[in-house]
PDB file of C-alpha atoms in Angstrom:
ATOM      1  CA  UNK A   1     -12.723   3.896  -9.855  1.00  0.00           C
ATOM      2  CA  UNK A   2     -11.698   6.769  -7.607  1.00  0.00           C
ATOM      3  CA  UNK A   3      -8.630   8.601  -8.887  1.00  0.00           C
ATOM      4  CA  UNK A   4      -6.280  10.071  -6.284  1.00  0.00           C
ATOM      5  CA  UNK A   5      -4.119  13.009  -7.353  1.00  0.00           C
ATOM      6  CA  UNK A   6      -1.213  14.211  -5.234  1.00  0.00           C
ATOM      7  CA  UNK A   7       0.557  17.537  -5.448  1.00  0.00           C
ATOM      8  CA  UNK A   8       3.222  18.583  -5.852  1.00  0.00           C
ATOM      9  CA  UNK A   9       5.100  15.704  -7.457  1.00  0.00           C
ATOM     10  CA  UNK A  10       8.280  16.881  -5.745  1.00  0.00           C
ATOM     11  CA  UNK A  11       8.596  19.171  -2.746  1.00  0.00           C
ATOM     12  CA  UNK A  12      11.906  20.678  -1.677  1.00  0.00           C
ATOM     13  CA  UNK A  13      12.024  21.787   1.958  1.00  0.00           C
ATOM     14  CA  UNK A  14      14.803  22.579   4.397  1.00  0.00           C
ATOM     15  CA  UNK A  15      15.216  20.603   7.625  1.00  0.00           C
ATOM     16  CA  UNK A  16      13.281  22.190  10.457  1.00  0.00           C
ATOM     17  CA  UNK A  17      10.718  23.741   8.136  1.00  0.00           C
ATOM     18  CA  UNK A  18       7.106  22.721   7.586  1.00  0.00           C
ATOM     19  CA  UNK A  19       6.029  20.551   4.673  1.00  0.00           C
ATOM     20  CA  UNK A  20       2.488  20.444   3.324  1.00  0.00           C
ATOM     21  CA  UNK A  21       1.459  17.675   0.934  1.00  0.00           C
ATOM     22  CA  UNK A  22      -1.895  17.566  -0.830  1.00  0.00           C
ATOM     23  CA  UNK A  23      -4.128  14.764  -2.043  1.00  0.00           C
ATOM     24  CA  UNK A  24      -7.340  15.133  -4.005  1.00  0.00           C
ATOM     25  CA  UNK A  25      -9.943  12.450  -4.709  1.00  0.00           C
ATOM     26  CA  UNK A  26     -12.025  12.387  -7.881  1.00  0.00           C
ATOM     27  CA  UNK A  27     -15.106  11.839  -5.728  1.00  0.00           C
ATOM     28  CA  UNK A  28     -15.803  11.925  -2.027  1.00  0.00           C
ATOM     29  CA  UNK A  29     -14.017   9.320   0.078  1.00  0.00           C
ATOM     30  CA  UNK A  30     -15.410  10.692   3.339  1.00  0.00           C
ATOM     31  CA  UNK A  31     -12.575  10.291   5.882  1.00  0.00           C
ATOM     32  CA  UNK A  32     -11.429   6.944   4.491  1.00  0.00           C
ATOM     33  CA  UNK A  33      -7.982   8.166   3.570  1.00  0.00           C
ATOM     34  CA  UNK A  34      -4.548   6.945   4.600  1.00  0.00           C
ATOM     35  CA  UNK A  35      -1.034   8.330   4.181  1.00  0.00           C
ATOM     36  CA  UNK A  36       2.101   6.246   3.818  1.00  0.00           C
ATOM     37  CA  UNK A  37       5.793   7.020   3.865  1.00  0.00           C
ATOM     38  CA  UNK A  38       8.185   4.982   1.753  1.00  0.00           C
ATOM     39  CA  UNK A  39      11.970   5.098   1.783  1.00  0.00           C
ATOM     40  CA  UNK A  40      14.139   3.493  -0.914  1.00  0.00           C
ATOM     41  CA  UNK A  41      14.233  -0.274  -0.693  1.00  0.00           C
ATOM     42  CA  UNK A  42      11.637  -0.375   2.076  1.00  0.00           C
ATOM     43  CA  UNK A  43       7.973  -1.254   2.301  1.00  0.00           C
ATOM     44  CA  UNK A  44       5.495   1.571   2.826  1.00  0.00           C
ATOM     45  CA  UNK A  45       4.855   2.633   6.400  1.00  0.00           C
ATOM     46  CA  UNK A  46       1.403   3.708   7.554  1.00  0.00           C
ATOM     47  CA  UNK A  47       1.431   7.233   8.975  1.00  0.00           C
ATOM     48  CA  UNK A  48      -2.205   8.325   9.067  1.00  0.00           C
ATOM     49  CA  UNK A  49      -5.554   6.602   8.642  1.00  0.00           C
ATOM     50  CA  UNK A  50      -9.086   7.900   8.931  1.00  0.00           C
ATOM     51  CA  UNK A  51      -7.665  11.082   7.375  1.00  0.00           C
ATOM     52  CA  UNK A  52      -6.319  12.357  10.697  1.00  0.00           C
ATOM     53  CA  UNK A  53      -5.482   9.491  13.090  1.00  0.00           C
ATOM     54  CA  UNK A  54      -1.804   8.819  13.561  1.00  0.00           C
ATOM     55  CA  UNK A  55      -0.790   5.177  13.438  1.00  0.00           C
ATOM     56  CA  UNK A  56       1.000   3.642  16.387  1.00  0.00           C
ATOM     57  CA  UNK A  57       4.478   5.031  16.907  1.00  0.00           C
ATOM     58  CA  UNK A  58       4.139   7.901  14.446  1.00  0.00           C
ATOM     59  CA  UNK A  59       5.608  11.158  15.786  1.00  0.00           C
ATOM     60  CA  UNK A  60       3.290  14.042  16.561  1.00  0.00           C
ATOM     61  CA  UNK A  61       4.964  16.218  13.916  1.00  0.00           C
ATOM     62  CA  UNK A  62       2.930  14.260  11.345  1.00  0.00           C
ATOM     63  CA  UNK A  63      -0.672  15.374  11.050  1.00  0.00           C
ATOM     64  CA  UNK A  64      -3.446  14.743   8.585  1.00  0.00           C
ATOM     65  CA  UNK A  65      -6.536  16.758   7.800  1.00  0.00           C
ATOM     66  CA  UNK A  66      -9.395  16.975   5.352  1.00  0.00           C
ATOM     67  CA  UNK A  67     -12.476  15.066   4.338  1.00  0.00           C
ATOM     68  CA  UNK A  68     -14.479  14.472   1.212  1.00  0.00           C
ATOM     69  CA  UNK A  69     -12.149  15.166  -1.682  1.00  0.00           C
ATOM     70  CA  UNK A  70      -9.373  17.359  -0.271  1.00  0.00           C
ATOM     71  CA  UNK A  71      -6.712  16.114   2.136  1.00  0.00           C
ATOM     72  CA  UNK A  72      -3.457  17.388   3.557  1.00  0.00           C
ATOM     73  CA  UNK A  73      -0.483  15.785   5.247  1.00  0.00           C
ATOM     74  CA  UNK A  74       1.578  18.235   7.272  1.00  0.00           C
ATOM     75  CA  UNK A  75       4.999  17.588   8.726  1.00  0.00           C
ATOM     76  CA  UNK A  76       5.554  20.380  11.193  1.00  0.00           C
ATOM     77  CA  UNK A  77       9.349  20.419  11.518  1.00  0.00           C
ATOM     78  CA  UNK A  78      11.192  18.251   9.055  1.00  0.00           C
ATOM     79  CA  UNK A  79      13.769  15.853  10.357  1.00  0.00           C
ATOM     80  CA  UNK A  80      16.423  14.225   8.185  1.00  0.00           C
ATOM     81  CA  UNK A  81      14.607  10.885   8.363  1.00  0.00           C
ATOM     82  CA  UNK A  82      11.412  12.416   6.913  1.00  0.00           C
ATOM     83  CA  UNK A  83      12.794  12.828   3.416  1.00  0.00           C
ATOM     84  CA  UNK A  84      11.028  10.102   1.468  1.00  0.00           C
ATOM     85  CA  UNK A  85       8.107   9.489  -0.883  1.00  0.00           C
ATOM     86  CA  UNK A  86       4.590   9.911   0.493  1.00  0.00           C
ATOM     87  CA  UNK A  87       1.451   8.259  -0.858  1.00  0.00           C
ATOM     88  CA  UNK A  88      -2.195   8.821  -0.113  1.00  0.00           C
ATOM     89  CA  UNK A  89      -4.694   5.968  -0.455  1.00  0.00           C
ATOM     90  CA  UNK A  90      -8.477   5.862  -0.392  1.00  0.00           C
ATOM     91  CA  UNK A  91     -10.430   2.973   1.038  1.00  0.00           C
ATOM     92  CA  UNK A  92     -13.908   4.422   1.013  1.00  0.00           C
ATOM     93  CA  UNK A  93     -15.162   2.672  -2.069  1.00  0.00           C
ATOM     94  CA  UNK A  94     -13.132  -0.395  -2.841  1.00  0.00           C
ATOM     95  CA  UNK A  95     -12.283  -2.557  -4.516  1.00  0.00           C
ATOM     96  CA  UNK A  96     -10.482  -1.184  -6.274  1.00  0.00           C
ATOM     97  CA  UNK A  97      -8.398   0.457  -3.623  1.00  0.00           C
ATOM     98  CA  UNK A  98      -6.461   3.352  -5.141  1.00  0.00           C
ATOM     99  CA  UNK A  99      -3.256   5.208  -4.335  1.00  0.00           C
ATOM    100  CA  UNK A 100      -2.038   8.605  -5.389  1.00  0.00           C
ATOM    101  CA  UNK A 101       1.036   8.765  -7.588  1.00  0.00           C
ATOM    102  CA  UNK A 102       3.204   9.975  -4.711  1.00  0.00           C
ATOM    103  CA  UNK A 103       4.994  13.126  -3.587  1.00  0.00           C
ATOM    104  CA  UNK A 104       8.766  13.033  -3.283  1.00  0.00           C
ATOM    105  CA  UNK A 105       9.935  15.126  -0.326  1.00  0.00           C
ATOM    106  CA  UNK A 106      13.534  16.160  -0.845  1.00  0.00           C
ATOM    107  CA  UNK A 107      16.053  18.207   1.049  1.00  0.00           C
ATOM    108  CA  UNK A 108      16.370  21.808  -0.094  1.00  0.00           C
TER     109      UNK A 108
ATOM    110  CA  UNK B   1       6.072 -10.521  16.822  1.00  0.00           C
ATOM    111  CA  UNK B   2       3.691  -9.558  14.031  1.00  0.00           C
ATOM    112  CA  UNK B   3       5.331 -10.215  10.693  1.00  0.00           C
ATOM    113  CA  UNK B   4       4.686 -10.941   7.026  1.00  0.00           C
ATOM    114  CA  UNK B   5       7.323 -12.654   4.916  1.00  0.00           C
ATOM    115  CA  UNK B   6       6.897 -12.952   1.164  1.00  0.00           C
ATOM    116  CA  UNK B   7       8.653 -15.544  -0.955  1.00  0.00           C
ATOM    117  CA  UNK B   8       8.374 -16.944  -4.447  1.00  0.00           C
ATOM    118  CA  UNK B   9       9.521 -14.096  -6.643  1.00  0.00           C
ATOM    119  CA  UNK B  10      11.992 -14.498  -9.467  1.00  0.00           C
ATOM    120  CA  UNK B  11      12.624 -14.243 -13.184  1.00  0.00           C
ATOM    121  CA  UNK B  12       9.918 -15.732 -15.370  1.00  0.00           C
ATOM    122  CA  UNK B  13       9.286 -15.661 -19.101  1.00  0.00           C
ATOM    123  CA  UNK B  14       6.207 -13.930 -20.539  1.00  0.00           C
ATOM    124  CA  UNK B  15       3.241 -16.254 -20.459  1.00  0.00           C
ATOM    125  CA  UNK B  16       4.623 -18.165 -17.512  1.00  0.00           C
ATOM    126  CA  UNK B  17       3.243 -18.753 -14.030  1.00  0.00           C
ATOM    127  CA  UNK B  18       4.485 -18.051 -10.541  1.00  0.00           C
ATOM    128  CA  UNK B  19       3.055 -18.454  -7.064  1.00  0.00           C
ATOM    129  CA  UNK B  20       3.906 -15.986  -4.352  1.00  0.00           C
ATOM    130  CA  UNK B  21       3.575 -16.852  -0.678  1.00  0.00           C
ATOM    131  CA  UNK B  22       3.175 -14.586   2.323  1.00  0.00           C
ATOM    132  CA  UNK B  23       3.739 -16.283   5.665  1.00  0.00           C
ATOM    133  CA  UNK B  24       2.180 -14.539   8.617  1.00  0.00           C
ATOM    134  CA  UNK B  25       3.192 -14.682  12.261  1.00  0.00           C
ATOM    135  CA  UNK B  26       1.711 -13.057  15.328  1.00  0.00           C
ATOM    136  CA  UNK B  27      -1.811 -12.998  13.946  1.00  0.00           C
ATOM    137  CA  UNK B  28      -4.222 -15.131  11.914  1.00  0.00           C
ATOM    138  CA  UNK B  29      -4.554 -14.443   8.187  1.00  0.00           C
ATOM    139  CA  UNK B  30      -8.116 -15.750   8.150  1.00  0.00           C
ATOM    140  CA  UNK B  31      -9.289 -13.106  10.595  1.00  0.00           C
ATOM    141  CA  UNK B  32      -8.166 -10.093   8.568  1.00  0.00           C
ATOM    142  CA  UNK B  33      -8.431  -8.579   5.121  1.00  0.00           C
ATOM    143  CA  UNK B  34      -5.239  -9.484   3.343  1.00  0.00           C
ATOM    144  CA  UNK B  35      -4.056  -7.738   0.203  1.00  0.00           C
ATOM    145  CA  UNK B  36      -1.350  -7.832  -2.394  1.00  0.00           C
ATOM    146  CA  UNK B  37       0.074  -4.490  -3.517  1.00  0.00           C
ATOM    147  CA  UNK B  38       2.739  -4.157  -6.188  1.00  0.00           C
ATOM    148  CA  UNK B  39       5.251  -1.530  -7.215  1.00  0.00           C
ATOM    149  CA  UNK B  40       6.885  -1.498 -10.623  1.00  0.00           C
ATOM    150  CA  UNK B  41      10.497  -0.297 -10.689  1.00  0.00           C
ATOM    151  CA  UNK B  42      10.603   3.446 -10.067  1.00  0.00           C
ATOM    152  CA  UNK B  43       6.813   3.676  -9.977  1.00  0.00           C
ATOM    153  CA  UNK B  44       4.067   4.104  -7.412  1.00  0.00           C
ATOM    154  CA  UNK B  45       1.951   1.644  -5.478  1.00  0.00           C
ATOM    155  CA  UNK B  46      -0.743  -0.386  -7.216  1.00  0.00           C
ATOM    156  CA  UNK B  47      -3.318  -2.488  -5.404  1.00  0.00           C
ATOM    157  CA  UNK B  48      -3.615  -5.981  -6.881  1.00  0.00           C
ATOM    158  CA  UNK B  49      -6.012  -8.130  -4.881  1.00  0.00           C
ATOM    159  CA  UNK B  50      -7.744  -8.676  -1.541  1.00  0.00           C
ATOM    160  CA  UNK B  51      -9.222 -11.599   0.338  1.00  0.00           C
ATOM    161  CA  UNK B  52     -11.565 -10.804   3.183  1.00  0.00           C
ATOM    162  CA  UNK B  53     -11.972 -12.818   6.369  1.00  0.00           C
ATOM    163  CA  UNK B  54     -15.186 -14.266   4.985  1.00  0.00           C
ATOM    164  CA  UNK B  55     -13.366 -15.511   1.894  1.00  0.00           C
ATOM    165  CA  UNK B  56     -14.557 -12.998  -0.676  1.00  0.00           C
ATOM    166  CA  UNK B  57     -11.904 -12.074  -3.205  1.00  0.00           C
ATOM    167  CA  UNK B  58     -11.443  -9.103  -5.515  1.00  0.00           C
ATOM    168  CA  UNK B  59      -8.919  -8.093  -8.147  1.00  0.00           C
ATOM    169  CA  UNK B  60      -7.644  -5.079  -9.998  1.00  0.00           C
ATOM    170  CA  UNK B  61      -8.815  -5.031 -13.603  1.00  0.00           C
ATOM    171  CA  UNK B  62      -5.195  -5.326 -14.737  1.00  0.00           C
ATOM    172  CA  UNK B  63      -4.884  -8.827 -13.241  1.00  0.00           C
ATOM    173  CA  UNK B  64      -8.451 -10.124 -13.266  1.00  0.00           C
ATOM    174  CA  UNK B  65      -8.696 -13.548 -14.835  1.00  0.00           C
ATOM    175  CA  UNK B  66      -4.940 -14.126 -14.554  1.00  0.00           C
ATOM    176  CA  UNK B  67      -4.189 -13.880 -10.828  1.00  0.00           C
ATOM    177  CA  UNK B  68      -5.802 -15.782  -7.967  1.00  0.00           C
ATOM    178  CA  UNK B  69      -5.528 -14.887  -4.297  1.00  0.00           C
ATOM    179  CA  UNK B  70      -5.997 -17.585  -1.687  1.00  0.00           C
ATOM    180  CA  UNK B  71      -4.966 -18.546   1.817  1.00  0.00           C
ATOM    181  CA  UNK B  72      -4.118 -21.675   3.744  1.00  0.00           C
ATOM    182  CA  UNK B  73      -5.381 -21.261   7.274  1.00  0.00           C
ATOM    183  CA  UNK B  74      -3.450 -24.295   8.519  1.00  0.00           C
ATOM    184  CA  UNK B  75      -0.205 -22.717   7.333  1.00  0.00           C
ATOM    185  CA  UNK B  76      -1.300 -19.172   8.165  1.00  0.00           C
ATOM    186  CA  UNK B  77      -0.150 -18.194   4.694  1.00  0.00           C
ATOM    187  CA  UNK B  78      -1.495 -15.997   1.913  1.00  0.00           C
ATOM    188  CA  UNK B  79      -0.858 -16.817  -1.734  1.00  0.00           C
ATOM    189  CA  UNK B  80      -0.983 -15.136  -5.097  1.00  0.00           C
ATOM    190  CA  UNK B  81      -1.083 -17.457  -8.101  1.00  0.00           C
ATOM    191  CA  UNK B  82      -0.006 -15.492 -11.150  1.00  0.00           C
ATOM    192  CA  UNK B  83      -0.657 -16.936 -14.614  1.00  0.00           C
ATOM    193  CA  UNK B  84      -0.159 -15.586 -18.129  1.00  0.00           C
ATOM    194  CA  UNK B  85       2.445 -13.190 -16.848  1.00  0.00           C
ATOM    195  CA  UNK B  86       3.285 -10.105 -18.872  1.00  0.00           C
ATOM    196  CA  UNK B  87       6.211  -7.703 -18.873  1.00  0.00           C
ATOM    197  CA  UNK B  88       4.001  -5.104 -17.195  1.00  0.00           C
ATOM    198  CA  UNK B  89       3.578  -7.422 -14.192  1.00  0.00           C
ATOM    199  CA  UNK B  90       7.238  -6.828 -13.335  1.00  0.00           C
ATOM    200  CA  UNK B  91       7.233  -5.352  -9.843  1.00  0.00           C
ATOM    201  CA  UNK B  92       7.954  -5.818  -6.185  1.00  0.00           C
ATOM    202  CA  UNK B  93       4.946  -7.572  -4.690  1.00  0.00           C
ATOM    203  CA  UNK B  94       3.994  -6.800  -1.111  1.00  0.00           C
ATOM    204  CA  UNK B  95       1.418  -8.484   1.062  1.00  0.00           C
ATOM    205  CA  UNK B  96      -0.256  -6.203   3.564  1.00  0.00           C
ATOM    206  CA  UNK B  97      -2.991  -6.104   6.178  1.00  0.00           C
ATOM    207  CA  UNK B  98      -4.499  -3.987   8.902  1.00  0.00           C
ATOM    208  CA  UNK B  99      -4.507  -5.148  12.517  1.00  0.00           C
ATOM    209  CA  UNK B 100      -6.184  -4.063  15.701  1.00  0.00           C
ATOM    210  CA  UNK B 101      -7.761  -0.647  15.569  1.00  0.00           C
ATOM    211  CA  UNK B 102      -6.438  -0.100  12.040  1.00  0.00           C
ATOM    212  CA  UNK B 103      -8.379  -3.175  10.925  1.00  0.00           C
ATOM    213  CA  UNK B 104     -11.603  -1.367  11.754  1.00  0.00           C
ATOM    214  CA  UNK B 105     -10.806   0.937   8.868  1.00  0.00           C
ATOM    215  CA  UNK B 106     -11.194  -2.070   6.571  1.00  0.00           C
ATOM    216  CA  UNK B 107      -8.763  -0.608   4.143  1.00  0.00           C
ATOM    217  CA  UNK B 108      -5.627   0.848   5.682  1.00  0.00           C
ATOM    218  CA  UNK B 109      -2.520  -1.312   5.925  1.00  0.00           C
ATOM    219  CA  UNK B 110      -0.256  -1.057   8.937  1.00  0.00           C
ATOM    220  CA  UNK B 111       1.516  -4.365   8.455  1.00  0.00           C
ATOM    221  CA  UNK B 112       3.578  -4.958   5.299  1.00  0.00           C
ATOM    222  CA  UNK B 113       5.985  -7.629   4.232  1.00  0.00           C
ATOM    223  CA  UNK B 114       9.418  -6.801   2.858  1.00  0.00           C
ATOM    224  CA  UNK B 115       8.314  -7.559  -0.691  1.00  0.00           C
ATOM    225  CA  UNK B 116       9.381 -10.075  -3.314  1.00  0.00           C
ATOM    226  CA  UNK B 117      10.559  -9.102  -6.786  1.00  0.00           C
ATOM    227  CA  UNK B 118       8.918 -10.566  -9.864  1.00  0.00           C
ATOM    228  CA  UNK B 119      10.619  -9.971 -13.196  1.00  0.00           C
ATOM    229  CA  UNK B 120       8.838 -11.002 -16.372  1.00  0.00           C
ATOM    230  CA  UNK B 121      11.272 -11.058 -19.243  1.00  0.00           C
ATOM    231  CA  UNK B 122      12.517 -13.306 -22.002  1.00  0.00           C
TER     232      UNK B 122
END
């Protein structure tokens, strides 16, 4: 089973600033990596798949990069609606499909 | 409109059984990989099971032998039969799939239901 590790667990950033979230895989997942945003009481929302492709309707301030075992989600200028929990997920070698434990992005 | 609607959650005693349903609209469940993902209270996301368009099914080790995923093509509905339920199965259960270009990823989920809560407690 591929273990996904996200860092940091909590990230405090001011609105308008850049946020950088990291995700590491225990073995290579190629570019088969997705990012999700989840707000309280809501289902996850797909942001990025294929490590760097934005899903339909996702603003350009969200970008993904990386391949192999190291991945990054960058939010270029934080808006109030971006404060949420973010999960990475690998789908290179599944089942089982595995998620990271999440990064909570909070307002500084 | 593309939509997934889960039903069937509730309070159940340990050792009991429950069947969750996920009704799809706007697309055909049999043509996509369909998964169940759960989230325990205050915790992260955990993949539970998948059924592929060809009918193959797979499970997380934590539910293997107790849960069964299936679909009814005539009702365009996905199911999760949960037996021998344990306290650690308490979670919100989501059904999810990938459509269109996302489906080519064969693993990302761009369509999610609203979730149904399952509480296993005496």
